Tab-separated table of C-alpha atoms in Angstrom:
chain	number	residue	atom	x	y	z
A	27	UNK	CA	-2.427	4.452	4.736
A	28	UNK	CA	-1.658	0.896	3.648
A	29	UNK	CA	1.294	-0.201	1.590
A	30	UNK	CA	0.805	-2.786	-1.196
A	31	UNK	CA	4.003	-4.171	-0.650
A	32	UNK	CA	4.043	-4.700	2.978
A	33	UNK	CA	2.189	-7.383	2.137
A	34	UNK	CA	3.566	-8.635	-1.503
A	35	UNK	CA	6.179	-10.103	-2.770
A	36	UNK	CA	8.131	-7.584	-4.979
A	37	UNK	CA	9.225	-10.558	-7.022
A	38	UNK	CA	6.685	-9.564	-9.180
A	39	UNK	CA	8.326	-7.807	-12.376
A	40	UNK	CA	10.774	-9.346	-14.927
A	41	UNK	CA	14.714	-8.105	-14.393
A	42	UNK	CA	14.153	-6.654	-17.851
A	43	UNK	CA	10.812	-4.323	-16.977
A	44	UNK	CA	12.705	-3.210	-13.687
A	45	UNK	CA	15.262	-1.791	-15.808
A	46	UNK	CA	13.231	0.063	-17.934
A	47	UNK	CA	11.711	3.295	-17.623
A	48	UNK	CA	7.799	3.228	-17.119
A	49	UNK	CA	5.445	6.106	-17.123
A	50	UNK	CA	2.566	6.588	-14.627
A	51	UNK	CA	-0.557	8.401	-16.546
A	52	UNK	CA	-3.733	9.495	-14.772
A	53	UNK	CA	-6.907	9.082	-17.117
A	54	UNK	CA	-9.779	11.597	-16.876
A	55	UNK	CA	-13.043	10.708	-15.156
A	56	UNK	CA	-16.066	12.929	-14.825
A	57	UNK	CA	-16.690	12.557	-11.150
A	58	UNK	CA	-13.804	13.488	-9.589
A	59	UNK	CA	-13.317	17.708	-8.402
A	60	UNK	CA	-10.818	19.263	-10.371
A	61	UNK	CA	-9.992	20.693	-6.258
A	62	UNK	CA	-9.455	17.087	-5.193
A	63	UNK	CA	-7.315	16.306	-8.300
A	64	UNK	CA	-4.800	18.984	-7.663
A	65	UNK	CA	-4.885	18.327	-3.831
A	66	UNK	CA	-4.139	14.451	-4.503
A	67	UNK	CA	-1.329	15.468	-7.308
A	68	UNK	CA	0.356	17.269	-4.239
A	69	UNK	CA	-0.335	15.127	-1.728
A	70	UNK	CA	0.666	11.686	-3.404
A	71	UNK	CA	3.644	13.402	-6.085
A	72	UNK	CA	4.488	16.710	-4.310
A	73	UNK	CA	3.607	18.736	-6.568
A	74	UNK	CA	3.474	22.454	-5.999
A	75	UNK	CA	0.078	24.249	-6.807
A	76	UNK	CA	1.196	25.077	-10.197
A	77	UNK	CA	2.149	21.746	-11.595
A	78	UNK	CA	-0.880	19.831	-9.918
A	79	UNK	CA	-3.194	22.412	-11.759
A	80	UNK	CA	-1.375	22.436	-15.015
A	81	UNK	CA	-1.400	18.192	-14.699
A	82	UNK	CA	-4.970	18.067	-13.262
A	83	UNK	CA	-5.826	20.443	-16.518
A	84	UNK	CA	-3.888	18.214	-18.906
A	85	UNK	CA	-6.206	15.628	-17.460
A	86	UNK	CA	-9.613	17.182	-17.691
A	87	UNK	CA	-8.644	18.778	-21.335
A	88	UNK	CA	-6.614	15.852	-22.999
A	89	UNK	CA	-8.020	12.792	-20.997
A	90	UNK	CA	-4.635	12.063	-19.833
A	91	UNK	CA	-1.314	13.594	-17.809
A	92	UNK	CA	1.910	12.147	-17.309
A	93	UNK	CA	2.327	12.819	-14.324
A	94	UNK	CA	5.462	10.636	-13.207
A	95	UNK	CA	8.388	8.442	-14.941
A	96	UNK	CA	10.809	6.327	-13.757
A	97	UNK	CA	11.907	3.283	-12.377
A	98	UNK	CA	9.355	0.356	-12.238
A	99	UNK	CA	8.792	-0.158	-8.258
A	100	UNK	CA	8.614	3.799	-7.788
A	101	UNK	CA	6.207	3.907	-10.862
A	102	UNK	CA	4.075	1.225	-9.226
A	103	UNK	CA	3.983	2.804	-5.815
A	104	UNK	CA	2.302	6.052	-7.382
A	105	UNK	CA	0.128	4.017	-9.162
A	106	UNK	CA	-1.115	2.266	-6.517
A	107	UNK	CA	-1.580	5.374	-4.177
A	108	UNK	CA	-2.921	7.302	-6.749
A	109	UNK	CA	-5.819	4.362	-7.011
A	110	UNK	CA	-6.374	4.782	-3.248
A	111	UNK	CA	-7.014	7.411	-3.791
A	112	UNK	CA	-9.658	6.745	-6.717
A	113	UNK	CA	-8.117	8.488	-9.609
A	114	UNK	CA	-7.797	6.344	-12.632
A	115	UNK	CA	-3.847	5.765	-13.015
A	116	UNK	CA	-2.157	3.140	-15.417
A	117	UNK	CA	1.247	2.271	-15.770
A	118	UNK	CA	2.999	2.666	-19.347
A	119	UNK	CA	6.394	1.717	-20.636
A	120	UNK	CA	8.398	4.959	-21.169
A	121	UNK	CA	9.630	4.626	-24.635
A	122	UNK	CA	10.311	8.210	-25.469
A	123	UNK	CA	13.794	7.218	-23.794
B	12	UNK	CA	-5.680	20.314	15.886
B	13	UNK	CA	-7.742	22.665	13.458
B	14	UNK	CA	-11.697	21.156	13.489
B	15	UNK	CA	-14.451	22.114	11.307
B	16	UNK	CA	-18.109	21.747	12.222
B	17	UNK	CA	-20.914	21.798	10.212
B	18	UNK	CA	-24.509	22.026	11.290
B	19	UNK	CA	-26.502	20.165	8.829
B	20	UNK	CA	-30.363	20.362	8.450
B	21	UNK	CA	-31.485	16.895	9.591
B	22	UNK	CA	-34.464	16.443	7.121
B	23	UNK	CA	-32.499	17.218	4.073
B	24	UNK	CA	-29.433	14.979	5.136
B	25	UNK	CA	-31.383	11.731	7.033
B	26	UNK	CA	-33.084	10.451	3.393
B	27	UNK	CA	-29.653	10.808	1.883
B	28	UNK	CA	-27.751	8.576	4.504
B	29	UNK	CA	-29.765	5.338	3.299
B	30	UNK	CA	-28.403	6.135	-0.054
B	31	UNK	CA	-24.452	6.218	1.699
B	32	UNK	CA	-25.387	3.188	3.641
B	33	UNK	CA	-26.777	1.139	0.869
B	34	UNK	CA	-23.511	2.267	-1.508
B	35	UNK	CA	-21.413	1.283	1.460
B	36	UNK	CA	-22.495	-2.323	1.297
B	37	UNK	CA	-21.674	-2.553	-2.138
B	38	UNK	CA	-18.298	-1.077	-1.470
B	39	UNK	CA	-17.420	-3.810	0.619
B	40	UNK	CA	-17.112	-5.895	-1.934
B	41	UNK	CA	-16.248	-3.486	-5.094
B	42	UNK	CA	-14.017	-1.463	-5.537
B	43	UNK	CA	-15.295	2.333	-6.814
B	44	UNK	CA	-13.141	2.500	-9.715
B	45	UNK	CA	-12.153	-0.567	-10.974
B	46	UNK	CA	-8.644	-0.226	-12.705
B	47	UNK	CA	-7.129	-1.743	-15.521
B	48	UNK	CA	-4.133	-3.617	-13.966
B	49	UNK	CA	-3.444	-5.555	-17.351
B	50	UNK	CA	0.671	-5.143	-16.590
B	51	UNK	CA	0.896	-7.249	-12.946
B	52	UNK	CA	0.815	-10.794	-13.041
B	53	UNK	CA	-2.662	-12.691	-11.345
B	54	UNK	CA	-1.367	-13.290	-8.054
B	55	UNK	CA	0.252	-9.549	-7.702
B	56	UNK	CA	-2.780	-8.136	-8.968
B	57	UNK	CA	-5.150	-9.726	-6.479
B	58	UNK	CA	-2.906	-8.442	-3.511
B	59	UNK	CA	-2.863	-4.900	-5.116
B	60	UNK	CA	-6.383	-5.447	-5.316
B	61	UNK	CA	-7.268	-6.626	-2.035
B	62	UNK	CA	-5.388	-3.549	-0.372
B	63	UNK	CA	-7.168	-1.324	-2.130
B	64	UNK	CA	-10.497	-2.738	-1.542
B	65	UNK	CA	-9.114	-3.025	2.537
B	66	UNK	CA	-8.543	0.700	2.145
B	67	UNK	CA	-11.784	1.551	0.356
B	68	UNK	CA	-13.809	0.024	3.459
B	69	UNK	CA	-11.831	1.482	6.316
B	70	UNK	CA	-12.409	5.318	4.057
B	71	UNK	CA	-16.129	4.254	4.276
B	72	UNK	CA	-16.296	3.752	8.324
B	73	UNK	CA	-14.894	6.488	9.098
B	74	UNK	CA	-17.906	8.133	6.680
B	75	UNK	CA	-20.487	6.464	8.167
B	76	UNK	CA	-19.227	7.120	12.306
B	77	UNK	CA	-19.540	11.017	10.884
B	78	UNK	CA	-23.204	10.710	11.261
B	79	UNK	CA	-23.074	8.162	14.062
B	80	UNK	CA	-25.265	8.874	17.276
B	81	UNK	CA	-24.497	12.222	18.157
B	82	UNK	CA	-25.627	13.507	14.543
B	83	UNK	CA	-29.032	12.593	14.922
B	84	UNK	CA	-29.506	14.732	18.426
B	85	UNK	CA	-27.884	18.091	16.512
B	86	UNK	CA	-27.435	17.428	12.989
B	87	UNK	CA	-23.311	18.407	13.683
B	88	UNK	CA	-20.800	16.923	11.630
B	89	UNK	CA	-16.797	17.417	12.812
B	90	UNK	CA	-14.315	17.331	10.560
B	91	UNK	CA	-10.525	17.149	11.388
B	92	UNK	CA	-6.890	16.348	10.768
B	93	UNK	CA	-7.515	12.735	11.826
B	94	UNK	CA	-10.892	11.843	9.781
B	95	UNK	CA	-10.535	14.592	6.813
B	96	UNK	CA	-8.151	12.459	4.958
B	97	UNK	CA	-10.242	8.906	4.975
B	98	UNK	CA	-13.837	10.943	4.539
B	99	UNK	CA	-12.625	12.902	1.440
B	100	UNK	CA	-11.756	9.736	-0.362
B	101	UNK	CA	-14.930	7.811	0.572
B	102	UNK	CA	-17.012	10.483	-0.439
B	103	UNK	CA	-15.411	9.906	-4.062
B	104	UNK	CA	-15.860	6.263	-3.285
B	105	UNK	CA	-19.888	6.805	-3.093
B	106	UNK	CA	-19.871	9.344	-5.726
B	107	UNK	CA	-17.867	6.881	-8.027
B	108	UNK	CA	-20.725	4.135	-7.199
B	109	UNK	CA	-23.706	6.473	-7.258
B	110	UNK	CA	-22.905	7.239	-10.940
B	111	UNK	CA	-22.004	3.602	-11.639
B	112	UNK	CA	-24.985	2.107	-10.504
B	113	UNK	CA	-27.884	4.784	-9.332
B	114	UNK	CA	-27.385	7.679	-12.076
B	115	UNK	CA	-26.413	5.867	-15.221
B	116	UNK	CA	-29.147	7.291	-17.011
B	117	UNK	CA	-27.380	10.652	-16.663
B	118	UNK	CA	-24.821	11.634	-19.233
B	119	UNK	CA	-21.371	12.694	-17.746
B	120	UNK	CA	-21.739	16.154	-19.287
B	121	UNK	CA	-24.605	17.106	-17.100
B	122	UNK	CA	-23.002	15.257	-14.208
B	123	UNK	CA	-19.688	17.477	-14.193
B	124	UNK	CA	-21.470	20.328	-14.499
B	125	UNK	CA	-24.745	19.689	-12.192
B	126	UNK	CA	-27.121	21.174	-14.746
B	127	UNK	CA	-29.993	18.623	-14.604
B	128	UNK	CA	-33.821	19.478	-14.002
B	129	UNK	CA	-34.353	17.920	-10.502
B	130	UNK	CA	-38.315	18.158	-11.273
B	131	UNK	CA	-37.795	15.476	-14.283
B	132	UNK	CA	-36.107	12.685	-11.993
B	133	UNK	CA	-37.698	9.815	-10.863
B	134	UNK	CA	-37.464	10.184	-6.426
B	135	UNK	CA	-34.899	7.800	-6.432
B	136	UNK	CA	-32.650	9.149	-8.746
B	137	UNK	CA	-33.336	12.744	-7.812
B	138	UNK	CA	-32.233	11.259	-4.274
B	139	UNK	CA	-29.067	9.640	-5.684
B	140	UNK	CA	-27.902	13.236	-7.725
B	141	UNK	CA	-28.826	14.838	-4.101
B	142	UNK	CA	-26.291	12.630	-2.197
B	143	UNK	CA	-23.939	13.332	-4.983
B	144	UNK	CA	-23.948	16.890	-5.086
B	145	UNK	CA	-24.267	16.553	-1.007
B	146	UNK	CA	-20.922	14.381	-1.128
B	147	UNK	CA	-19.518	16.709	-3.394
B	148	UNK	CA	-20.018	19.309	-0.987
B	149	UNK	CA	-18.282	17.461	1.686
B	150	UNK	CA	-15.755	16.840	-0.379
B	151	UNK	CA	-15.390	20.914	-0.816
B	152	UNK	CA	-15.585	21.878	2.753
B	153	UNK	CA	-12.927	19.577	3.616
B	154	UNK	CA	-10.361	20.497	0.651
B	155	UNK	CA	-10.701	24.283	1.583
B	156	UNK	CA	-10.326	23.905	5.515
B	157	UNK	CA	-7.962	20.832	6.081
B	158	UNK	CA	-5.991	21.038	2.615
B	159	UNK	CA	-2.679	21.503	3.989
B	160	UNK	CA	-3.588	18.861	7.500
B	161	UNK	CA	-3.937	16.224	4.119
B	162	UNK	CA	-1.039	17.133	1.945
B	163	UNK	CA	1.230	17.304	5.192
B	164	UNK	CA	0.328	13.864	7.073
């Protein structure tokens, strides 16, 4: 699989929104199997069985999981894959911290 | 290498493989699910962009040289470690398109749960929902044989 940043400059983010926390959410759609979900929730976060059903339930029932938070870069990385992937994920600034 | 192969029924699956092709062409160019990227500055977001779309169209070849030459003389598919991966994500590719741009007149509710009257459709919508539910099917075959050969490459 490809790597965004291979390719990009990672110059991309202010100093300030590297230092904050930022939250990666993945948005409910009605096409994708609730079996692919949970098998892309392991594969691209490492998620055990459990936690990828409980996320990919939080998605189909609430319309939204967070399903990662952290640093910017790492945030953006799961973003990213998680769109290769063709889930709906956005990025989010983390400000329950 | 664990391998999977499918006999298909030619007759049923030909018709639906003009739908794939014709979704591929537009996939070239679009990506499935367009994503709101509103937090990366223009030139970041067309390089995120472009990958993904450079992704999206090596996912669909490796669909499309599943039902290459050798398909046509048996009707066998062969799914394994080194083509599950790419085929289960271009199947929700096409799925993501078909209900984009071929079965818009179908509400979501009947879509995630497959209850629609096939008899009501017009043929080339009732061909899109087939290739849907076909792709969907695909998409099942591969999660419960090659799971773990995904999560562990």
């Amino acid at each position: 699989m490809s790597d965004y940043r291979t390719h990009t400059d990672p110059r991309h983010a202010t100093e300030q929104q590297l230092q904050d926390l930022w939250r990666v959410v993945v948005l409910n759609d009605p096409v994708n199997l609730m079996s692919y979900v949970v098998m892309v929730f392991k594969k691209v976060l490492g998620f055990d069985e459990t936690k990828a059903r409980r996320h990919m339930l939080e998605v189909h029932e609430q319309g939204r999981s967070v399903v990662w938070s952290g640093v910017r870069e790492t945030a953006e990385a799961h973003v990213f894959t998680l769109q290769q992937w063709h889930l709906t994920a956005v990025l989010e600034p983390d400000e329950t911290r | 290498m664990k391998r999977v192969e499918v006999k298909l029924s030619l007759p049923v699956v030909a018709p639906l493989l003009d739908v794939i092709r014709e979704l591929s062409v537009e996939l070239e160019k679009n990506l499935a699910a367009p994503q709101a990227l509103h937090d990366l500055d223009q030139e970041f977001r067309g390089a995120w962009i472009g990958e993904l779309l450079e992704g999206q169209k090596e996912d669909v070849r490796a669909m499309l040289a599943l039902f290459g030459g050798d398909f046509f003389t048996d009707g066998v598919v062969a799914f394994d470690e080194d083509n599950a991966e790419p085929i289960v994500r271009a199947c929700t590719a096409i799925r993501l398109q078909l209900r984009a741009r071929r079965l818009k007149g179908i509400g979501d509710e009947s879509l995630e749960t497959g209850e629609i009257e096939m008899e009501g459709l017009e043929d080339p919508v009732r061909k899109a929902f087939m290739c849907y539910l076909f792709l969907a099917t695909v998409q099942e075959l591969i999660i419960q044989h090659l799971d773990s050969s995904i999560i562990g490459s």
